[in-house]
XYZ file of C-alpha atoms in Angstrom:
749
model
C 0.000 0.000 0.000
C 1.480 3.301 -1.085
C 1.638 6.175 1.356
C 0.074 9.496 0.412
C 2.467 12.091 -0.934
C 2.432 14.228 2.166
C 5.254 15.956 4.050
C 7.108 13.383 6.086
C 5.984 10.407 3.993
C 8.375 10.971 1.070
C 11.908 9.545 1.877
C 15.021 11.552 1.051
C 17.023 9.573 -1.484
C 20.223 11.486 -0.731
C 20.440 10.310 2.866
C 23.509 8.094 3.425
C 25.033 8.808 0.008
C 28.589 10.031 -0.494
C 28.853 10.207 -4.315
C 26.826 12.690 -6.373
C 28.893 12.813 -9.579
C 27.328 12.649 -13.027
C 28.488 10.120 -15.591
C 30.032 11.304 -18.840
C 27.564 10.382 -21.602
C 29.001 12.397 -24.483
C 32.446 12.082 -26.064
C 34.286 12.275 -29.354
C 34.761 9.091 -31.384
C 36.965 9.453 -34.494
C 36.508 13.200 -34.250
C 32.695 13.004 -34.272
C 30.679 14.057 -31.156
C 28.295 11.296 -30.244
C 26.509 9.633 -27.359
C 28.822 7.019 -25.892
C 27.331 6.606 -22.414
C 24.041 4.884 -23.098
C 25.001 2.115 -20.695
C 26.558 4.299 -18.020
C 24.782 4.777 -14.673
C 23.131 7.921 -13.450
C 23.994 10.308 -10.626
C 26.161 8.748 -7.952
C 26.613 5.527 -9.932
C 22.953 4.395 -9.557
C 21.287 2.475 -12.381
C 18.648 4.247 -14.378
C 15.165 2.861 -14.832
C 15.261 -0.176 -17.145
C 19.058 -0.056 -17.528
C 21.083 -3.282 -17.676
C 24.806 -3.093 -16.903
C 27.153 -5.478 -18.695
C 28.957 -7.950 -16.493
C 32.666 -7.371 -15.938
C 33.405 -11.090 -15.981
C 32.967 -13.350 -18.970
C 32.799 -16.743 -17.215
C 34.186 -16.840 -13.681
C 33.635 -14.085 -11.103
C 36.281 -13.063 -8.585
C 36.863 -15.626 -5.837
C 36.156 -18.772 -7.842
C 39.725 -19.298 -9.060
C 43.176 -19.724 -7.537
C 43.370 -16.271 -6.014
C 46.077 -15.068 -8.393
C 45.053 -12.436 -10.941
C 44.350 -13.829 -14.429
C 47.097 -11.719 -15.999
C 49.554 -13.682 -13.817
C 47.964 -17.127 -14.126
C 47.397 -17.005 -17.917
C 50.243 -14.695 -18.901
C 51.395 -15.317 -22.520
C 48.878 -18.165 -22.962
C 46.866 -17.788 -26.167
C 44.445 -20.146 -27.921
C 44.999 -20.248 -31.692
C 42.284 -21.322 -34.167
C 42.383 -21.674 -37.961
C 39.289 -20.245 -39.617
C 37.976 -18.807 -42.880
C 35.103 -16.668 -44.057
C 33.457 -16.345 -47.437
C 33.345 -12.919 -49.047
C 31.101 -12.062 -52.002
C 32.821 -10.392 -54.946
C 30.305 -8.405 -57.014
C 30.901 -7.214 -60.590
C 33.749 -9.650 -61.313
C 33.809 -12.165 -64.147
C 36.657 -14.382 -62.876
C 35.190 -14.991 -59.420
C 31.831 -14.827 -57.617
C 33.113 -15.292 -54.078
C 36.420 -15.497 -52.306
C 37.600 -17.743 -49.469
C 39.815 -15.822 -47.060
C 41.834 -17.760 -44.493
C 42.667 -16.210 -41.134
C 43.861 -16.884 -37.592
C 41.706 -16.271 -34.485
C 43.659 -15.650 -31.271
C 41.893 -15.856 -27.897
C 43.917 -14.350 -25.014
C 43.171 -16.173 -21.767
C 44.358 -13.399 -19.474
C 41.517 -10.981 -20.349
C 39.224 -12.876 -22.808
C 40.175 -10.632 -25.700
C 40.036 -11.758 -29.329
C 42.187 -10.820 -32.297
C 41.653 -11.879 -35.915
C 44.637 -11.785 -38.276
C 44.695 -12.665 -41.964
C 48.041 -13.772 -43.403
C 49.349 -11.587 -46.160
C 49.573 -13.108 -49.630
C 51.754 -11.728 -52.365
C 49.943 -9.640 -55.034
C 46.525 -10.298 -53.478
C 45.226 -6.793 -54.223
C 43.253 -6.565 -50.968
C 44.278 -5.111 -47.602
C 45.311 -7.894 -45.258
C 46.795 -8.239 -41.786
C 44.794 -7.484 -38.627
C 41.085 -7.711 -39.473
C 39.816 -7.247 -35.896
C 42.051 -5.636 -33.322
C 42.446 -7.187 -29.905
C 39.473 -6.470 -27.623
C 36.469 -8.193 -26.084
C 33.922 -8.995 -28.742
C 30.197 -9.040 -27.766
C 27.898 -11.857 -28.766
C 25.483 -11.270 -31.626
C 21.920 -10.041 -30.810
C 19.908 -10.620 -28.726
C 22.854 -11.404 -26.346
C 24.841 -8.282 -27.083
C 25.251 -7.658 -23.352
C 27.567 -10.677 -23.060
C 30.987 -11.396 -24.528
C 32.686 -14.343 -26.168
C 34.553 -16.650 -23.804
C 36.611 -19.803 -24.335
C 33.528 -22.073 -24.169
C 32.143 -20.469 -27.342
C 35.069 -21.839 -29.385
C 35.208 -25.255 -30.974
C 36.290 -26.812 -34.251
C 33.897 -27.272 -37.171
C 31.444 -24.609 -36.061
C 30.536 -21.095 -37.098
C 30.807 -17.956 -35.000
C 29.735 -14.457 -35.931
C 32.181 -11.688 -35.160
C 30.396 -8.443 -35.951
C 29.326 -8.576 -39.621
C 31.390 -11.599 -40.684
C 30.707 -15.272 -40.099
C 33.837 -17.298 -39.456
C 34.078 -21.082 -39.725
C 36.640 -22.628 -37.363
C 38.514 -25.459 -39.111
C 41.371 -26.462 -36.820
C 43.519 -25.456 -33.796
C 47.012 -26.066 -32.503
C 48.031 -28.748 -29.984
C 48.142 -26.375 -26.992
C 44.584 -25.199 -27.667
C 43.313 -28.762 -28.052
C 44.967 -29.884 -24.790
C 43.727 -26.835 -22.889
C 40.105 -27.282 -23.982
C 40.240 -31.024 -23.317
C 41.415 -30.453 -19.731
C 38.460 -28.109 -19.209
C 36.081 -30.878 -20.266
C 35.277 -29.511 -23.740
C 34.818 -32.140 -26.433
C 36.906 -30.841 -29.323
C 35.498 -31.745 -32.742
C 37.522 -33.189 -35.580
C 39.177 -30.705 -37.934
C 37.542 -29.887 -41.241
C 38.911 -28.861 -44.628
C 38.893 -25.389 -46.094
C 36.909 -24.966 -49.330
C 38.919 -24.257 -52.428
C 39.171 -20.663 -53.516
C 38.464 -20.518 -57.299
C 40.440 -17.353 -57.865
C 43.504 -18.645 -55.985
C 43.417 -21.844 -58.055
C 43.290 -19.793 -61.213
C 46.295 -17.744 -60.103
C 48.289 -20.889 -59.362
C 47.613 -22.269 -62.820
C 48.665 -19.018 -64.455
C 51.833 -18.918 -62.370
C 52.814 -22.439 -63.405
C 52.261 -21.707 -67.079
C 54.310 -18.508 -67.042
C 58.000 -18.519 -67.997
C 60.520 -16.037 -66.636
C 61.387 -13.143 -68.902
C 65.112 -13.352 -68.159
C 67.340 -16.334 -68.980
C 68.351 -17.403 -65.481
C 67.601 -20.065 -62.952
C 67.566 -19.370 -59.280
C 69.931 -21.490 -57.171
C 69.316 -21.317 -53.453
C 72.698 -21.368 -51.663
C 71.527 -19.796 -48.396
C 71.365 -23.089 -46.493
C 74.910 -24.029 -47.461
C 76.083 -20.567 -46.429
C 74.383 -20.744 -43.017
C 75.636 -24.283 -42.316
C 79.265 -23.909 -43.400
C 80.133 -20.245 -43.091
C 83.740 -19.702 -41.895
C 84.467 -23.436 -42.137
C 87.542 -24.259 -44.197
C 89.286 -27.591 -44.816
C 93.081 -27.400 -44.804
C 95.340 -29.885 -46.573
C 99.142 -29.938 -46.617
C 100.265 -30.999 -50.085
C 103.217 -30.807 -52.473
C 103.867 -30.440 -56.213
C 106.649 -32.528 -57.715
C 108.171 -30.032 -60.141
C 110.810 -32.461 -61.392
C 110.607 -31.258 -65.011
C 111.887 -27.803 -64.200
C 115.491 -26.725 -64.006
C 115.477 -26.918 -60.222
C 114.316 -30.409 -59.334
C 112.667 -29.900 -55.958
C 109.356 -30.255 -54.184
C 107.064 -27.282 -53.873
C 105.206 -27.303 -50.542
C 101.622 -26.073 -50.798
C 98.628 -25.512 -48.502
C 95.194 -26.174 -50.034
C 92.146 -24.476 -48.541
C 88.699 -25.852 -49.394
C 85.865 -23.465 -48.505
C 82.734 -25.420 -47.602
C 80.524 -22.380 -47.983
C 80.746 -22.321 -51.811
C 82.976 -25.322 -52.788
C 85.874 -23.124 -53.866
C 89.591 -23.935 -53.562
C 92.549 -21.715 -52.770
C 96.209 -22.813 -52.792
C 99.092 -20.997 -51.143
C 102.763 -21.870 -51.466
C 105.103 -22.309 -48.523
C 108.394 -20.772 -49.550
C 111.271 -21.745 -47.227
C 113.849 -19.104 -46.346
C 116.838 -18.667 -48.654
C 115.172 -20.716 -51.395
C 115.822 -18.183 -54.159
C 112.166 -17.998 -55.173
C 110.044 -14.892 -55.228
C 107.296 -14.925 -52.664
C 103.946 -14.707 -54.430
C 100.657 -14.043 -52.727
C 98.770 -17.102 -53.975
C 99.603 -20.169 -56.001
C 95.927 -20.458 -57.079
C 93.311 -17.816 -56.467
C 90.052 -18.817 -54.835
C 87.781 -20.406 -57.436
C 86.012 -23.611 -58.346
C 88.650 -26.030 -59.592
C 87.637 -28.248 -62.573
C 88.622 -31.900 -62.507
C 89.524 -32.093 -66.199
C 91.571 -29.355 -67.769
C 89.967 -28.202 -71.042
C 92.023 -28.171 -74.216
C 91.291 -24.500 -74.681
C 90.404 -22.111 -71.963
C 87.048 -20.562 -72.739
C 86.561 -16.865 -72.650
C 84.198 -15.136 -70.202
C 80.588 -15.460 -71.406
C 81.075 -18.690 -73.323
C 79.949 -20.817 -70.371
C 76.376 -20.093 -69.237
C 73.752 -22.049 -67.345
C 71.035 -21.435 -69.938
C 71.089 -20.626 -73.641
C 68.848 -18.257 -75.591
C 67.412 -19.210 -79.009
C 66.972 -16.470 -81.616
C 63.656 -17.326 -83.303
C 63.133 -14.068 -85.194
C 65.442 -11.346 -86.357
C 64.050 -8.444 -88.308
C 65.191 -4.901 -88.840
C 61.626 -3.641 -88.681
C 60.013 -5.912 -86.093
C 63.027 -6.294 -83.816
C 64.443 -9.453 -82.279
C 62.548 -12.266 -80.600
C 64.207 -14.661 -78.160
C 63.090 -17.654 -76.157
C 64.843 -19.709 -73.492
C 66.292 -23.062 -74.328
C 64.250 -25.112 -71.859
C 65.893 -28.349 -73.035
C 69.362 -26.928 -72.202
C 70.861 -28.136 -75.431
C 73.750 -25.702 -75.266
C 74.549 -26.113 -71.576
C 78.127 -27.114 -70.756
C 78.411 -29.719 -68.004
C 81.704 -29.472 -66.192
C 82.808 -31.374 -63.089
C 84.464 -29.545 -60.234
C 86.289 -30.840 -57.191
C 84.113 -31.502 -54.128
C 85.040 -32.324 -50.557
C 84.509 -36.045 -51.255
C 87.322 -35.946 -53.863
C 89.954 -34.726 -51.414
C 91.614 -37.533 -49.436
C 95.082 -38.001 -47.977
C 97.263 -39.649 -50.628
C 95.023 -38.510 -53.470
C 95.889 -36.281 -56.392
C 94.429 -32.948 -57.462
C 94.821 -31.689 -61.010
C 95.506 -27.979 -60.651
C 95.378 -26.853 -64.277
C 97.831 -29.524 -65.381
C 99.930 -29.586 -62.224
C 99.882 -32.822 -60.234
C 99.398 -31.898 -56.573
C 99.442 -34.714 -53.991
C 97.672 -34.336 -50.646
C 99.946 -35.425 -47.794
C 98.288 -34.348 -44.519
C 95.483 -32.233 -43.020
C 94.681 -30.402 -39.797
C 92.547 -31.568 -36.873
C 89.350 -29.800 -38.011
C 89.554 -31.501 -41.401
C 90.063 -34.892 -39.759
C 87.043 -34.368 -37.539
C 84.944 -33.261 -40.527
C 85.753 -36.339 -42.625
C 85.333 -38.650 -39.639
C 81.862 -37.302 -38.798
C 80.593 -37.038 -42.395
C 82.255 -39.934 -44.237
C 83.376 -42.171 -41.355
C 87.062 -42.073 -42.355
C 89.424 -43.016 -39.519
C 92.777 -43.540 -41.286
C 94.609 -40.206 -41.570
C 98.172 -41.481 -41.898
C 100.272 -38.680 -43.426
C 102.605 -39.184 -46.383
C 106.323 -38.706 -45.850
C 107.345 -36.725 -48.907
C 110.487 -35.043 -47.637
C 113.524 -36.034 -45.658
C 113.522 -35.265 -41.946
C 115.168 -31.969 -41.101
C 118.835 -32.116 -40.329
C 119.669 -31.701 -36.674
C 120.738 -28.249 -35.749
C 124.414 -28.002 -34.990
C 125.249 -27.473 -31.391
C 126.209 -23.964 -30.529
C 128.681 -24.203 -27.688
C 128.358 -21.465 -25.153
C 131.631 -19.777 -24.194
C 132.565 -19.873 -20.512
C 131.604 -17.116 -18.152
C 134.108 -14.268 -18.255
C 133.345 -12.714 -14.886
C 131.661 -9.518 -16.144
C 128.116 -8.994 -14.900
C 125.854 -11.858 -13.929
C 125.928 -15.232 -15.625
C 122.382 -14.866 -17.002
C 123.172 -11.439 -18.447
C 126.374 -12.690 -20.111
C 124.494 -15.684 -21.566
C 121.973 -13.412 -23.303
C 124.837 -11.869 -25.336
C 125.563 -15.317 -26.777
C 121.959 -16.201 -27.672
C 120.989 -13.317 -29.948
C 122.561 -10.525 -31.921
C 120.654 -7.848 -30.029
C 120.895 -8.938 -26.390
C 117.974 -8.582 -24.025
C 118.058 -8.474 -20.241
C 117.262 -11.820 -18.576
C 113.583 -12.260 -17.814
C 112.478 -12.843 -14.247
C 109.817 -15.313 -13.202
C 106.966 -12.827 -12.872
C 104.350 -15.486 -12.151
C 106.373 -16.836 -9.234
C 106.889 -13.298 -7.962
C 103.122 -12.613 -7.969
C 102.310 -15.917 -6.241
C 105.049 -15.811 -3.574
C 105.217 -12.064 -2.908
C 104.083 -10.598 0.392
C 100.303 -10.369 0.734
C 98.927 -8.660 3.832
C 100.292 -10.349 6.954
C 101.509 -13.318 4.909
C 105.177 -12.417 4.446
C 106.245 -15.458 2.342
C 109.665 -15.264 4.066
C 111.241 -18.262 5.835
C 113.299 -17.269 8.882
C 115.865 -19.565 10.517
C 118.057 -19.090 13.562
C 121.658 -20.125 12.941
C 125.121 -20.104 14.408
C 128.501 -20.041 12.739
C 130.472 -23.287 12.528
C 133.989 -22.256 13.477
C 136.723 -22.937 15.997
C 136.773 -19.316 17.158
C 134.987 -19.158 20.548
C 133.812 -15.589 19.913
C 132.224 -16.353 16.541
C 130.713 -19.524 17.932
C 128.457 -17.491 20.266
C 127.138 -15.138 17.578
C 123.433 -15.583 16.677
C 122.248 -15.012 13.100
C 118.818 -14.776 11.462
C 118.823 -16.230 7.932
C 115.807 -15.117 5.866
C 114.857 -16.820 2.615
C 112.488 -14.847 0.317
C 110.262 -17.184 -1.661
C 109.368 -14.591 -4.310
C 112.846 -14.498 -5.906
C 114.934 -17.139 -4.018
C 117.124 -14.518 -2.358
C 118.816 -14.846 1.042
C 119.697 -12.217 3.626
C 121.548 -12.682 6.926
C 121.049 -10.489 9.990
C 123.096 -10.718 13.167
C 121.427 -10.068 16.489
C 123.296 -7.533 18.621
C 124.517 -8.915 21.968
C 125.639 -6.791 24.859
C 129.289 -6.924 25.877
C 130.095 -9.395 23.096
C 132.589 -7.201 21.321
C 130.875 -7.771 17.933
C 128.676 -5.198 16.190
C 125.348 -6.648 15.110
C 123.226 -5.697 12.151
C 123.216 -6.648 8.493
C 125.666 -9.471 7.853
C 124.780 -10.384 4.233
C 122.962 -8.215 1.694
C 119.821 -9.722 0.176
C 120.608 -11.641 -3.009
C 120.889 -15.039 -4.585
C 123.682 -17.193 -3.170
C 125.495 -19.841 -5.198
C 125.981 -23.316 -3.865
C 129.575 -24.107 -2.908
C 131.895 -26.349 -4.878
C 131.093 -24.967 -8.349
C 133.565 -23.811 -10.951
C 133.567 -20.061 -11.440
C 134.352 -19.778 -15.172
C 132.169 -22.379 -16.890
C 129.603 -22.536 -19.682
C 126.679 -23.827 -17.621
C 124.698 -21.626 -15.268
C 125.513 -21.908 -11.601
C 123.143 -23.500 -9.116
C 121.709 -21.356 -6.346
C 120.242 -22.208 -2.972
C 116.503 -22.947 -2.986
C 113.929 -23.137 -0.222
C 114.308 -26.931 -0.028
C 117.967 -26.554 1.001
C 117.064 -24.786 4.248
C 115.842 -26.885 7.177
C 116.484 -27.144 10.896
C 119.619 -29.149 11.545
C 121.100 -28.538 8.120
C 124.346 -26.810 7.216
C 124.374 -23.805 4.914
C 127.565 -22.499 3.298
C 127.157 -18.825 2.424
C 130.192 -17.349 0.704
C 132.616 -19.847 2.285
C 131.107 -19.405 5.763
C 129.295 -22.405 7.231
C 126.144 -21.874 9.284
C 124.266 -24.440 11.351
C 120.476 -23.940 11.248
C 119.234 -24.384 14.809
C 115.605 -23.325 14.802
C 112.851 -21.685 12.763
C 109.952 -19.420 13.611
C 106.334 -20.534 13.799
C 105.452 -19.094 10.375
C 108.261 -21.101 8.719
C 107.113 -24.356 10.282
C 103.485 -23.739 9.357
C 104.296 -22.722 5.776
C 106.470 -25.772 5.173
C 103.824 -28.062 6.682
C 101.037 -26.503 4.602
C 103.131 -26.930 1.425
C 104.443 -30.380 2.232
C 104.510 -31.333 -1.458
C 107.282 -28.737 -1.977
C 109.221 -29.485 1.217
C 109.931 -33.224 1.662
C 111.391 -32.727 5.167
C 107.993 -31.357 6.354
C 105.966 -34.102 4.681
C 104.450 -36.395 7.308
C 103.910 -39.151 4.740
C 107.622 -39.344 3.943
C 108.580 -39.198 7.626
C 106.173 -42.002 8.561
C 107.422 -44.114 5.647
C 111.000 -43.775 6.956
C 109.912 -44.979 10.399
C 107.985 -47.904 8.947
C 111.099 -49.003 7.044
C 112.714 -50.009 10.338
C 112.857 -53.751 11.087
C 110.337 -55.347 13.429
C 112.898 -55.861 16.190
C 113.738 -52.161 16.187
C 110.060 -51.187 16.293
C 109.482 -53.451 19.299
C 112.417 -51.838 21.112
C 111.035 -48.352 20.398
C 107.618 -49.333 21.714
C 109.102 -50.837 24.839
C 111.305 -47.781 25.462
C 108.361 -45.377 25.095
C 106.211 -47.474 27.443
C 108.917 -47.546 30.110
C 109.394 -43.760 29.780
C 105.813 -43.306 31.046
C 105.734 -45.055 34.448
C 102.540 -43.266 35.537
C 100.743 -44.415 32.349
C 99.606 -40.878 31.304
C 100.060 -41.413 27.571
C 102.568 -38.522 27.262
C 106.357 -38.404 27.562
C 108.790 -35.441 27.278
C 109.795 -34.411 23.794
C 113.513 -34.550 24.557
C 113.254 -38.269 25.339
C 111.721 -39.188 22.025
C 113.922 -36.661 20.188
C 117.128 -38.339 21.248
C 115.610 -41.713 20.391
C 114.585 -40.728 16.863
C 117.872 -38.996 16.057
C 119.753 -42.140 17.055
C 117.780 -44.376 14.714
C 119.305 -45.566 11.454
C 116.526 -44.166 9.250
C 118.099 -40.874 8.104
C 115.818 -38.539 10.110
C 116.953 -34.911 10.314
C 116.371 -32.465 13.137
C 113.675 -30.719 11.133
C 111.773 -33.947 10.515
C 111.897 -34.790 14.234
C 110.496 -31.349 15.083
C 107.698 -31.743 12.535
C 106.902 -35.162 14.002
C 106.861 -33.702 17.506
C 104.626 -30.811 16.478
C 102.178 -33.254 14.941
C 101.771 -35.404 18.091
C 102.063 -32.682 20.743
C 99.640 -30.424 22.541
C 101.125 -26.990 22.794
C 99.490 -24.698 25.318
C 99.607 -21.016 24.566
C 100.455 -18.827 27.524
C 97.489 -16.671 28.386
C 98.284 -12.980 28.898
C 96.106 -10.827 31.135
C 93.966 -8.353 29.166
C 94.489 -5.692 31.839
C 98.246 -6.031 31.492
C 98.010 -5.753 27.688
C 95.871 -2.592 27.963
C 98.264 -1.105 30.531
C 101.240 -1.768 28.256
C 99.359 -0.295 25.261
C 98.529 2.861 27.253
C 102.164 3.109 28.306
C 103.244 3.066 24.631
C 100.601 5.667 23.690
C 101.527 7.902 26.631
C 105.214 7.858 25.707
C 104.403 8.788 22.094
C 101.866 11.467 23.239
C 99.093 9.966 21.115
C 95.783 11.803 21.834
C 93.688 11.357 18.644
C 91.064 9.145 20.283
C 88.130 11.404 19.323
C 89.180 11.319 15.663
C 89.415 7.537 15.807
C 85.930 7.359 17.339
C 84.597 9.551 14.514
C 86.299 7.304 11.933
C 84.784 4.201 13.549
C 81.318 5.805 13.533
C 81.635 6.778 9.866
C 82.613 3.229 8.954
C 79.650 1.847 10.963
C 76.969 2.505 8.345
C 74.321 0.290 9.999
C 74.875 1.896 13.434
C 75.421 -1.438 15.203
C 78.306 -0.117 17.360
C 80.427 -3.008 15.992
C 82.975 -3.367 13.194
C 84.934 -6.261 11.762
C 88.478 -7.002 12.911
C 89.862 -6.099 9.480
C 88.185 -2.672 9.517
C 89.446 -1.938 13.060
C 92.991 -2.922 12.076
C 92.841 -0.752 8.932
C 91.734 2.343 10.882
C 94.450 1.789 13.515
C 97.074 1.535 10.777
C 95.685 4.693 9.126
C 96.122 6.684 12.391
C 99.653 5.217 12.862
C 98.795 3.874 16.307
C 102.216 3.663 18.074
C 101.676 0.122 19.397
C 103.755 -2.934 18.429
C 102.089 -5.167 15.892
C 102.107 -8.221 18.174
C 100.406 -6.244 20.968
C 97.803 -4.800 18.586
C 96.954 -8.239 17.204
C 96.659 -9.614 20.731
C 94.262 -6.829 21.765
C 92.116 -7.322 18.662
C 91.883 -11.060 19.361
C 90.863 -10.400 22.982
C 88.143 -7.891 22.071
C 86.846 -9.922 19.111
C 83.459 -11.555 19.433
C 83.435 -13.840 16.440
C 84.606 -11.575 13.615
C 83.307 -8.293 15.079
C 84.606 -5.923 17.769
C 82.821 -3.383 19.949
C 84.910 -0.376 18.965
C 83.654 1.750 21.921
C 85.050 -0.785 24.401
C 88.298 -1.018 22.424
C 88.781 2.766 22.441
C 87.870 3.004 26.134
C 90.503 0.381 26.956
C 93.406 2.153 25.191
C 92.347 5.745 26.064
C 94.933 6.731 28.650
C 93.446 10.238 28.968
C 89.967 9.261 30.223
C 90.598 5.727 31.583
C 94.222 5.596 32.803
C 95.621 2.181 33.715
C 98.082 1.484 36.551
C 101.796 1.787 35.710
C 103.658 -1.232 34.374
C 107.122 -2.586 34.948
C 109.872 -2.313 32.297
C 110.063 -6.080 31.900
C 106.344 -6.187 31.065
C 106.846 -3.628 28.313
C 109.852 -5.536 27.025
C 107.678 -8.648 26.484
C 105.629 -6.894 23.832
C 108.263 -4.501 22.479
C 110.697 -7.242 21.510
C 109.013 -9.552 18.998
C 110.619 -12.921 19.669
C 110.166 -14.802 16.419
C 111.593 -18.157 17.472
C 109.210 -19.130 20.240
C 107.075 -21.435 18.128
C 109.625 -24.071 17.184
C 110.988 -26.918 19.176
C 110.828 -25.034 22.479
C 107.034 -25.025 22.306
C 106.890 -28.826 21.995
C 106.801 -30.067 25.588
C 105.088 -33.454 25.712
C 104.437 -36.056 23.046
C 101.405 -38.307 22.792
C 103.422 -41.456 22.180
C 100.298 -43.661 21.960
C 99.059 -41.799 18.886
C 102.620 -41.757 17.558
C 102.915 -45.551 17.785
C 99.491 -46.032 16.264
C 100.257 -43.865 13.210
C 103.906 -44.740 12.732
C 103.905 -48.502 13.320
C 100.146 -49.289 13.301
C 100.532 -51.005 16.683
C 97.919 -51.013 19.469
C 98.905 -49.130 22.600
C 98.575 -50.540 26.129
C 98.380 -47.153 27.723
C 95.200 -45.155 27.940
C 95.038 -42.388 25.413
C 94.007 -39.490 27.579
C 94.027 -35.864 26.615
C 95.983 -33.347 28.561
């Protein structure tokens, strides 16, 4: 029951609304003003009376799929159909209708359709895209809906605007996609014959070309064999000439166009003029003609003159029977084999050998496996020996030898690759340091201590003498850095002298440097570690070689060693002093050196590092900084903060070390490395705590004794050798060396 139209009974339609815009119903289409908004809503987006709004979705609404947008799920997935439509041709005698083939593409991402007609040569009609890509509405009375994928099938008609298309076939992807959706795909149908196209094909077959040529398609051969050349080494026996000798040739066969090029190899001092080519690149005939034909005499096709008249002109036709064609055989790749002959315009050229690419080509194409070369010339005479004169004493031996090797001497080349591999890199010095003493009867020289350094980058040696108080001998540099010759070599000789190498230096060995004998007593920790890490270069640090020497002992000797080691451990701890086993191993008859015994002891020992108090290290560091008046702590804090981009108050150990080196922190390197290792938490350091510990201005530490400072100021480099080996795990030693079970308990200390 309707209420009377009285005040208070009529509701306000604007209550609760937020949109009051008007839809745009008029616009320009192709420059013409027209009504384009017949299906647009009214004010505020409300439907007008009797208005039906087209659905935004063709088949599935939102929420019924996988949740991904269709432009992601069906990206680059298109259904392709083959179709045709019949077009009436009015006012034409040769045809009444025309069959036009086309492709229908259905894009799954947005249900759009595109119709494309392939372009045919000389068709006379505009072809290409017939219907641009967009959603196509269904024919009336369902013009409010659009075509979707369920409207497509083979052997059916579908009306797209004013044209009726018949779908004849589809590709495999389209068939599989529709089948998975449950659509029964019909069998493909044939396309009706177009009468006008058939007529054009008949006319094309009956027509003859106006010009006398035949088209030869060589594109495939060019694409398959471009830049591929067969190379044969051959010779020409020119025995009929004045100079009876063999002419060495190189034959190139170009697979791209079956042409041949021959170049001559002219040896030095042969007396012949060097020509560019023996045969220019061309197709080489098998049979040499009696008379060389002039250009134009050989053609693929001939022309017959059927009419010649001064008034009517000339009339020509092609010789379709090819009665005047000249058939000539040319050399192919199948004609070229090792040991075969090639007739090069009357010259008999014999193929003797070929390169690896040619062998692979003939093996893969023709299955040939025998490529034995022909020996057509005598082996080259051995070069006479050029004796090198003895060294005359001027300059170095390598420099003097270069004057004898070439007319224009060059300086001797250094091993640059070895220099780059073995040169100093960061804290890795690549220098082997040994402690040595002089072997002499003089009691004063016998107490002198030397440091022998071997540089791996260039095999040079330097000797430094440690200064000793009240010894009466000045310390310092004893031998300048350089290569040192081994003793016992003749001075003036033709061969190069032998120099000391890194393998000649080992603990316990004797080194003769410029007629002075040195006994190598110890080495630093870096030297031991480097030689053990590169055991393949240093046999005396190779545990495999050392163990093999011990295993070469007889069984009786091994039993005595095991019994001696067991008796040396009365408390059955599993460990004995290193000196006990050292004297035992050096007394064995297995040629073990002092260095090998130390390496063996380092392998089966547990070396405990002396722990230094962090407070003492900080106090010593502050003492160094106070003596050098270093006060740039605020600048270092600013540098640390600038490097800390993520504001985590932490930096890596490498970055802390780099900043300390940049500020020239006056602290010994060993002390700085020890502090960084103490403050390191993993690979990062709290730089605020590090700065607070070394800041002697704000956080002064108690004074230190001079002997404490001396521990860090003097870098003792020979504390990691034999002195650090205290106890030996003889149970593990027996197990590895002699593969014998141990009676003692293998406990860890």
